[in-house]
CSV table of C-alpha atoms in Angstrom, one decimal:
chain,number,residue,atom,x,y,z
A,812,UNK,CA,19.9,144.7,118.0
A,813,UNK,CA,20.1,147.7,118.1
A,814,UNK,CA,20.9,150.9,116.0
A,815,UNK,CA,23.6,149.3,114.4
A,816,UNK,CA,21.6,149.7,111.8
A,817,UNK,CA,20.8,153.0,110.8
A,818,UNK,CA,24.0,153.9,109.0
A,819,UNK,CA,24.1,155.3,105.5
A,820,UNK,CA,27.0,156.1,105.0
A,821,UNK,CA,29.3,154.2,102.0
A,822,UNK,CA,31.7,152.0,103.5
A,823,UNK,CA,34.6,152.2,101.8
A,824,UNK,CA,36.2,149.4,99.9
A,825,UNK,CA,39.3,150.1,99.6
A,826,UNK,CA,42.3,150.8,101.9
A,827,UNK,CA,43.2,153.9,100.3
A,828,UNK,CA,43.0,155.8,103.5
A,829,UNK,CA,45.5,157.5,105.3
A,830,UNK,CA,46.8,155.0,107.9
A,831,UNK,CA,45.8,157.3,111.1
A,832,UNK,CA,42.6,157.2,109.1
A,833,UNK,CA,42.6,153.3,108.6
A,834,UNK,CA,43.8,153.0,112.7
A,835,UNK,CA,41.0,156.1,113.8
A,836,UNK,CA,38.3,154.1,112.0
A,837,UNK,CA,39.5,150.5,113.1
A,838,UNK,CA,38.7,152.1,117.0
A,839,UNK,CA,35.6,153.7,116.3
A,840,UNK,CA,34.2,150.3,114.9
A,841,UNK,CA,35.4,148.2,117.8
A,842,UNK,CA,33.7,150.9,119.7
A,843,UNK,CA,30.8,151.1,118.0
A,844,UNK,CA,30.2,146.9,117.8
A,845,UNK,CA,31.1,146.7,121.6
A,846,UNK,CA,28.9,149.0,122.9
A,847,UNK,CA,26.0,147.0,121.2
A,848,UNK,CA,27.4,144.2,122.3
A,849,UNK,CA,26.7,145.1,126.2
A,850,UNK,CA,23.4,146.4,125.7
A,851,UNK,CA,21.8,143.3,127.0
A,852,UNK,CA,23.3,144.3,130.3
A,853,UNK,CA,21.8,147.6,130.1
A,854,UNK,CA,18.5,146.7,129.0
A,855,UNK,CA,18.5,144.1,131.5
A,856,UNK,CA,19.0,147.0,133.9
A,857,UNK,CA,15.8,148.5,132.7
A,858,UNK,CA,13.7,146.2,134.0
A,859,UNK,CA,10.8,146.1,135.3
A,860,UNK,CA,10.0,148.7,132.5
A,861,UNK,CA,8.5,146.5,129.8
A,862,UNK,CA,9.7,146.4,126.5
A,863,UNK,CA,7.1,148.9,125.2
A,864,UNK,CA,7.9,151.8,127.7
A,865,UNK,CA,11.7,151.4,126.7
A,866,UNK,CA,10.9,151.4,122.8
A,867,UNK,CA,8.7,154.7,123.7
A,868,UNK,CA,11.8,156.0,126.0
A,869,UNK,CA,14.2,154.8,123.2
A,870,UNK,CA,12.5,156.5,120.6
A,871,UNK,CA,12.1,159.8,122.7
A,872,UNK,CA,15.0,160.7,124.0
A,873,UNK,CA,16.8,159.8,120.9
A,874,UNK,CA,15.1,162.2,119.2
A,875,UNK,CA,15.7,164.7,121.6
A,876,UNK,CA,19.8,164.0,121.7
A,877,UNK,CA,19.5,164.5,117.6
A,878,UNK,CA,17.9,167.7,118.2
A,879,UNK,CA,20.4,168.9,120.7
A,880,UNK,CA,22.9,168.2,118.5
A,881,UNK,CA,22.0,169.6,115.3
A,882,UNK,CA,21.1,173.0,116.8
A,883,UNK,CA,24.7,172.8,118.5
A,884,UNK,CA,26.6,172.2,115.4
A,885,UNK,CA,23.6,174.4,113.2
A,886,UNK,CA,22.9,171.5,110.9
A,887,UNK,CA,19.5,172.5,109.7
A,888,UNK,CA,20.5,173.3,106.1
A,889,UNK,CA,18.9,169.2,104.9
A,890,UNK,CA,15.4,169.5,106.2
A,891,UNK,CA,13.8,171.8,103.5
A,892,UNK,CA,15.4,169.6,100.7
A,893,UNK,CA,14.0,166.5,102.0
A,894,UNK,CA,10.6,167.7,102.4
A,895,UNK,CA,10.8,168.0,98.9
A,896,UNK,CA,11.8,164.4,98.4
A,897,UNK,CA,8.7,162.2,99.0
A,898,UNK,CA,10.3,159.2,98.0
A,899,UNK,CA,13.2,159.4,100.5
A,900,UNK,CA,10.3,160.2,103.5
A,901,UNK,CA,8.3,157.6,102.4
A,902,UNK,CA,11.6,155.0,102.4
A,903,UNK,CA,12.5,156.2,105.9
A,904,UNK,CA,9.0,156.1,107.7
A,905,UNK,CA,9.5,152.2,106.2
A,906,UNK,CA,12.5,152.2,107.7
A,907,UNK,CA,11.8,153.8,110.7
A,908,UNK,CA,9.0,151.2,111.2
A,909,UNK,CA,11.3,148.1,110.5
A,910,UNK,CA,13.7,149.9,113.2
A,911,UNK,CA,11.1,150.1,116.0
A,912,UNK,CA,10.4,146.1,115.3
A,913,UNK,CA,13.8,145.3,115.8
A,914,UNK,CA,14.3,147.5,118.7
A,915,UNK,CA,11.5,146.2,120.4
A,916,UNK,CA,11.3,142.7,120.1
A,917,UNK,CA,15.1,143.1,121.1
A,918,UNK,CA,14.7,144.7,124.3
A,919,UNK,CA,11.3,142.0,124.7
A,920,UNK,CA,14.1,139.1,124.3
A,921,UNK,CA,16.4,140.6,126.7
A,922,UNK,CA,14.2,141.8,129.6
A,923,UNK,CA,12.4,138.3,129.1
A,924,UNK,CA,15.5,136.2,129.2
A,925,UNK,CA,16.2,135.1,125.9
A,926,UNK,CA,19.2,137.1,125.0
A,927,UNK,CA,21.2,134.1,123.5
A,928,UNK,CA,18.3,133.8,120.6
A,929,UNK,CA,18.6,137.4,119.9
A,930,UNK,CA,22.1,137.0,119.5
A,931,UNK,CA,21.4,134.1,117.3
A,932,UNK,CA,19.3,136.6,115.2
A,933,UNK,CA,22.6,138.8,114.7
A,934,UNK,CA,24.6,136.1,113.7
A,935,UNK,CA,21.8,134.9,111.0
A,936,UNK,CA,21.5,138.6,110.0
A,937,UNK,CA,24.5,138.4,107.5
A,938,UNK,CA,22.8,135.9,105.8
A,939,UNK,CA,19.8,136.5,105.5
A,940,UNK,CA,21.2,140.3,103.7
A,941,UNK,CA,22.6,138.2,101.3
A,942,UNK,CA,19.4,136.2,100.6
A,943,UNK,CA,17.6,139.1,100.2
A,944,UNK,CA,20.6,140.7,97.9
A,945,UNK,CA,19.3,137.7,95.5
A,946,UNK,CA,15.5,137.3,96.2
A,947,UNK,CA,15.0,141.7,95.9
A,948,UNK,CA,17.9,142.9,94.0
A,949,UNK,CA,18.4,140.3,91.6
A,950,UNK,CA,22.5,139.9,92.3
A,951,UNK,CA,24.4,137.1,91.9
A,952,UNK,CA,26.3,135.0,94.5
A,953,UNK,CA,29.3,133.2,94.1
A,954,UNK,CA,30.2,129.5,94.7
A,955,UNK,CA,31.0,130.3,98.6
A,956,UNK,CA,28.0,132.5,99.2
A,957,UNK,CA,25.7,129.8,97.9
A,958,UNK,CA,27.4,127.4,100.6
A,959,UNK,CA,26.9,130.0,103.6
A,960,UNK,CA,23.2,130.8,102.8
A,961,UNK,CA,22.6,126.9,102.2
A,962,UNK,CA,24.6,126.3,105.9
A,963,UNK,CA,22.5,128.9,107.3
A,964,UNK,CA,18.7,127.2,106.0
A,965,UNK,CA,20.5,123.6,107.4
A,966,UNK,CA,20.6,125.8,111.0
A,967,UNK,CA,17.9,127.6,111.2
A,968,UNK,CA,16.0,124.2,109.9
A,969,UNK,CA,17.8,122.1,112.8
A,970,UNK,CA,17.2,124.6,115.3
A,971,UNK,CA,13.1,124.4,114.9
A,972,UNK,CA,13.3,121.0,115.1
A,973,UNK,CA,15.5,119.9,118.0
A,974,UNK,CA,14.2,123.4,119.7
A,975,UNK,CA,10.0,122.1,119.0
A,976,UNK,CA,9.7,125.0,117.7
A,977,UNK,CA,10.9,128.3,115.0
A,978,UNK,CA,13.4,130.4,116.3
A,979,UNK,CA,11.1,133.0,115.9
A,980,UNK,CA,12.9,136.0,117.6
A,981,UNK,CA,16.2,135.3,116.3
A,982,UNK,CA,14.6,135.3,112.6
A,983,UNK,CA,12.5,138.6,113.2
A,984,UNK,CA,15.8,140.1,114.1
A,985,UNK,CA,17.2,139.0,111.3
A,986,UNK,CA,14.6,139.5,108.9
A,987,UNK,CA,13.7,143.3,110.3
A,988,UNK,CA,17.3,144.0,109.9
A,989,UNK,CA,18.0,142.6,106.8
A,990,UNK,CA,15.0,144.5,105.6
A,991,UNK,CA,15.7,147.9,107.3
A,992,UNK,CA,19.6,147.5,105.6
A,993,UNK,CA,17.9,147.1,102.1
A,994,UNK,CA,15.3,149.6,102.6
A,995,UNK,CA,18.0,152.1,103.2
A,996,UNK,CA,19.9,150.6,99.9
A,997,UNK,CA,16.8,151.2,98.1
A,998,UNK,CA,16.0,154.5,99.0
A,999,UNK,CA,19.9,155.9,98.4
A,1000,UNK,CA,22.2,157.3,101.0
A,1001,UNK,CA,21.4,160.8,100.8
A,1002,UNK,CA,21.1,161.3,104.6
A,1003,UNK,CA,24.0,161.0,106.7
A,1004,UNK,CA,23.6,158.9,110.0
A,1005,UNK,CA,22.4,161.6,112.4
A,1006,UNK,CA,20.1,163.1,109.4
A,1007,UNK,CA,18.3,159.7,109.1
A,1008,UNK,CA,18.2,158.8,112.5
A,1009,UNK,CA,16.2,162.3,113.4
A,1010,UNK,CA,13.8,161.9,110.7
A,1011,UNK,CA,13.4,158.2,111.4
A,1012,UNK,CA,12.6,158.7,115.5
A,1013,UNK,CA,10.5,162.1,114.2
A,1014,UNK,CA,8.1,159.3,112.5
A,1015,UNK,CA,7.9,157.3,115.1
A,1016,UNK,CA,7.4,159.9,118.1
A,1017,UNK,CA,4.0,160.1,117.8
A,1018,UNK,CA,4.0,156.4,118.3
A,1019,UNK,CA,5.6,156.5,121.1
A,1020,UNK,CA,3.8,159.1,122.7
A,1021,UNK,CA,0.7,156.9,122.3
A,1022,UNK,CA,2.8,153.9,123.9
A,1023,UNK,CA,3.3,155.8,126.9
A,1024,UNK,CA,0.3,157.2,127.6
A,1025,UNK,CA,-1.4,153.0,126.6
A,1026,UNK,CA,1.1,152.1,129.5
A,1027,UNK,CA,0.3,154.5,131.8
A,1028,UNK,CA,-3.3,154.4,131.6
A,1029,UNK,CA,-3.0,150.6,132.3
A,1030,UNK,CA,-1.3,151.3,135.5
A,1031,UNK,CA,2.5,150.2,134.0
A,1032,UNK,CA,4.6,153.1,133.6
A,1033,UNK,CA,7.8,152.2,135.6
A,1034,UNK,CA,9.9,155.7,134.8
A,1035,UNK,CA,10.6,157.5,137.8
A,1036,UNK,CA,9.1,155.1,139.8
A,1037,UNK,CA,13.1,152.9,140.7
A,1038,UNK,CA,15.3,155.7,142.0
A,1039,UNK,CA,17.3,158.0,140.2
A,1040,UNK,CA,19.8,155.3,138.5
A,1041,UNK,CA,16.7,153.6,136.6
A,1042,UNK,CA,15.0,157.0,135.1
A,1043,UNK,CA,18.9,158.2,134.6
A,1044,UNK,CA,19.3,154.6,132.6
A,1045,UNK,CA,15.7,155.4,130.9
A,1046,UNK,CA,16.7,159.0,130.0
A,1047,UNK,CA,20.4,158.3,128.9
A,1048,UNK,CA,18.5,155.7,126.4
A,1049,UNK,CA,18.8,158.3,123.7
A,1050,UNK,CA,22.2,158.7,124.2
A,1051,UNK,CA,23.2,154.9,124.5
A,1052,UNK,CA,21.3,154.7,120.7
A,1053,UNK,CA,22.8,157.5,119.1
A,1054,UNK,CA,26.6,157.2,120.0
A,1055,UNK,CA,27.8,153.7,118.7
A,1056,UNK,CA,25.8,154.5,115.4
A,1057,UNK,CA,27.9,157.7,115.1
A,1058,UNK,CA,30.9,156.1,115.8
A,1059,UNK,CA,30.0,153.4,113.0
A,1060,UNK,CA,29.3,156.0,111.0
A,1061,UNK,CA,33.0,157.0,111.2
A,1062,UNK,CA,34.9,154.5,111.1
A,1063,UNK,CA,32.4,153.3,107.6
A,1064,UNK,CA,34.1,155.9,106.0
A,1065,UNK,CA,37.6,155.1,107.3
A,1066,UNK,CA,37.9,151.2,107.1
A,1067,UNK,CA,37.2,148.5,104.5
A,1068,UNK,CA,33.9,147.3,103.9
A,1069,UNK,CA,35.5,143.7,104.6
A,1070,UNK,CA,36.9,144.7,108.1
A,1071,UNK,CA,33.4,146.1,109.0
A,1072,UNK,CA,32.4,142.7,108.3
A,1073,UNK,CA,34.5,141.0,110.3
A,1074,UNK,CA,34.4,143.3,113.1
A,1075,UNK,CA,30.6,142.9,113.7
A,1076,UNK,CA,31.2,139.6,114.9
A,1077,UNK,CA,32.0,141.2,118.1
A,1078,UNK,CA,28.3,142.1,118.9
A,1079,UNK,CA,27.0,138.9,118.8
A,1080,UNK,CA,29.5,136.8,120.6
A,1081,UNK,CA,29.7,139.4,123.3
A,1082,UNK,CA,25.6,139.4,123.3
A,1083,UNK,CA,26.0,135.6,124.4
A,1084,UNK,CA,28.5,135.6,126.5
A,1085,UNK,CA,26.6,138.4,128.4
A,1086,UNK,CA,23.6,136.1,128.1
A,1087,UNK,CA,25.4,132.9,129.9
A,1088,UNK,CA,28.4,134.5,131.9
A,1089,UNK,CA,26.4,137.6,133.4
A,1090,UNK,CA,22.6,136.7,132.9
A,1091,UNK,CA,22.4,133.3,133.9
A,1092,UNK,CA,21.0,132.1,130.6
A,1093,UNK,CA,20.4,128.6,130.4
A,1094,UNK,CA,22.1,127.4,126.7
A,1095,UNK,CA,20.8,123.9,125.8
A,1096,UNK,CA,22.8,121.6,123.7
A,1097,UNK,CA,20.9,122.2,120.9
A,1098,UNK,CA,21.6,125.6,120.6
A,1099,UNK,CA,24.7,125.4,121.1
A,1100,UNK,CA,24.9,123.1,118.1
A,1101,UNK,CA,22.8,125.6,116.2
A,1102,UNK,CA,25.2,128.1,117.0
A,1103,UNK,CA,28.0,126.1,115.9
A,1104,UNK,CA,26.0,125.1,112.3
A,1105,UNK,CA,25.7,129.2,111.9
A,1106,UNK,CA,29.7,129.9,112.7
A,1107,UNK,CA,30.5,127.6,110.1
A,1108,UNK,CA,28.8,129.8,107.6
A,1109,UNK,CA,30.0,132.7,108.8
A,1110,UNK,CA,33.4,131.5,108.3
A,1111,UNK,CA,32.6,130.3,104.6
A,1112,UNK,CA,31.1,133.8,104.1
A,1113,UNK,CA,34.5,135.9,105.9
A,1114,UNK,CA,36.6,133.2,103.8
A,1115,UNK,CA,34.7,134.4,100.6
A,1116,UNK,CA,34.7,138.4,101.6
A,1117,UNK,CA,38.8,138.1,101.7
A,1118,UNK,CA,39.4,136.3,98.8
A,1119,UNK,CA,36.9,138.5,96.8
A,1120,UNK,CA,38.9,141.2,98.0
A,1121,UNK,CA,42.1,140.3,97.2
A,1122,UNK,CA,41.1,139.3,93.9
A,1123,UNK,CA,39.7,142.8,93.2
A,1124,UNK,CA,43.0,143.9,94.5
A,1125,UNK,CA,44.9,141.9,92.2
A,1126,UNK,CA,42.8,142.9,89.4
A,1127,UNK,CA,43.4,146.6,90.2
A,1128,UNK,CA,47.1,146.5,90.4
A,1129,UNK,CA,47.4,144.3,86.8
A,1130,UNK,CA,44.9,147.1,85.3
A,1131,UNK,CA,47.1,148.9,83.0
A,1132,UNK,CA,46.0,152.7,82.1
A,1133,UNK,CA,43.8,153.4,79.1
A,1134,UNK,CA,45.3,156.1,77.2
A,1135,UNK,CA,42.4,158.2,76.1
A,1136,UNK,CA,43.8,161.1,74.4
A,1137,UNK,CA,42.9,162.8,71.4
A,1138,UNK,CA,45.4,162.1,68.4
């Protein structure tokens, strides 16, 4: 997918928010999860760049918008701190890496035709986070959870076998998501989301310096090369990267932690429907049924989220106060 990704800020849990806050943040989610959810139509527009060139553009002029932006608003103040944090470099350069695989084999999925598995990955994504939540962190799932993660091994079992084969770009999406989510986890949230995406494309420039001059030098450098709409499209990259994860940023710390979760549904449905209504992707029957296995474990896990919720809720308001007082 996409950026969607690289938040770190806390969403909030509550609903304790103002509620212009709650409404603000409700928008800037919806705007956030349906921007990513037309970027197959604008990495289709790419093309013929190949998926490398656009990771090395992506990367580039991403770090170059961060830049712009933190010299504007003379946000400099975090830099010498985190130098002196070797842990939290070392977690991002992780990060940034498991970024740049999802980014890539993302745009590789789209520019190759195969948007409808990489949707597929974003749909698995919530469950495989959970899995990990379990396998890495040691937490516990409840009855409902179990059920979703169980669904989701059922679909991603049935889908390798009616497909002939693993679905493997939907699970590296997943899986370099999932992992990127609990890198970030791991290492803390001490950056906010423009902080951490800098330092994370400032890793990774080098790389994709090397990745266009490797493309050049075999004679398959498309920028500039299409008119001024494709090197505008290639050049506005940075921009198209850094603006829906600021506006999740936002609304993270305006919304419920449940609403996020319900509202990043949006990306992947509108990812496939882009993929069959706009792209021309062929679905077959079996993916479709795959789809449908994966839904049903979404649901189990949205049906869980809200009753967890309202439990905690419940629990809250019955809570009576401790009187701690010196007598």
């Amino acid at each position: 997918m996409t950026a969607r990704d690289t938040v770190e800020a806390a969403p909030s849990t509550g609903s304790t928010a103002p509620h212009g806050e709650v409404g603000r943040g409700t928008l800037l989610g919806f705007a956030a999860y349906g921007l990513w959810g037309l970027f197959p139509l604008y990495f289709d527009a790419l093309k013929p760049a190949g998926p490398w060139e656009i990771l090395a553009h992506r990367i580039l002029w991403t770090l170059l918008f961060c830049v712009v932006v933190l010299l504007v608003v003379r946000d400099l103040g975090w830099i010498r701190p985190l130098l002196r944090r070797p842990r939290l470099l070392a977690g991002t350069a992780v990060a940034a890496v498991l970024i740049a695989v999802n980014w890539v084999v993302y745009v590789a999925a789209v520019t190759s035709g195969n948007t409808s598995e990489a949707a597929l990955g974003y749909f698995l994504n919530p469950l495989v986070t959970v899995a990990l939540g379990v396998v890495v962190l040691g937490e516990r799932l409840r009855v409902l959870q179990w059920v979703a993660v169980a669904i989701g091994v059922v679909a991603g079992v049935y889908l390798g076998v009616s497909g002939g084969r693993v679905p493997w770009v939907a699970l590296t999406l997943a899986v370099s998501f999932a992992l990127y989510g609990l890198t970030k986890k791991k290492v803390g949230v001490s950056l906010d989301a423009i902080h951490g995406l800098t330092v994370e494309t400032v890793v990774l420039a080098p790389v994709a310096v090397v990745l266009l001059l490797v493309v050049g030098a075999q004679g398959g450098l498309e920028f500039g090369r299409h008119g001024g709409m494709h090197t505008s499209l290639l050049v506005l990259s940075g921009l198209v990267t850094a603006v829906p994860l600021l506006c999740f940023a936002a609304a993270a710390r305006r919304i419920p932690l449940v609403s996020i979760g319900l509202i990043q549904f949006i990306t992947p449905v509108m990812q496939l429907l882009c993929a069959v209504l706009l792209l021309d992707e062929h679905m077959p029957r079996e993916r479709w049924i795959g789809f449908g296995i994966v839904w049903v474990a979404l649901v189990v896990l949205t049906v869980d989220s809200l009753v967890s919720l309202r439990g905690a809720r419940a629990a809250r308001r019955e809570a009576l106060p401790v009187d701690d007082c010196p007598r």
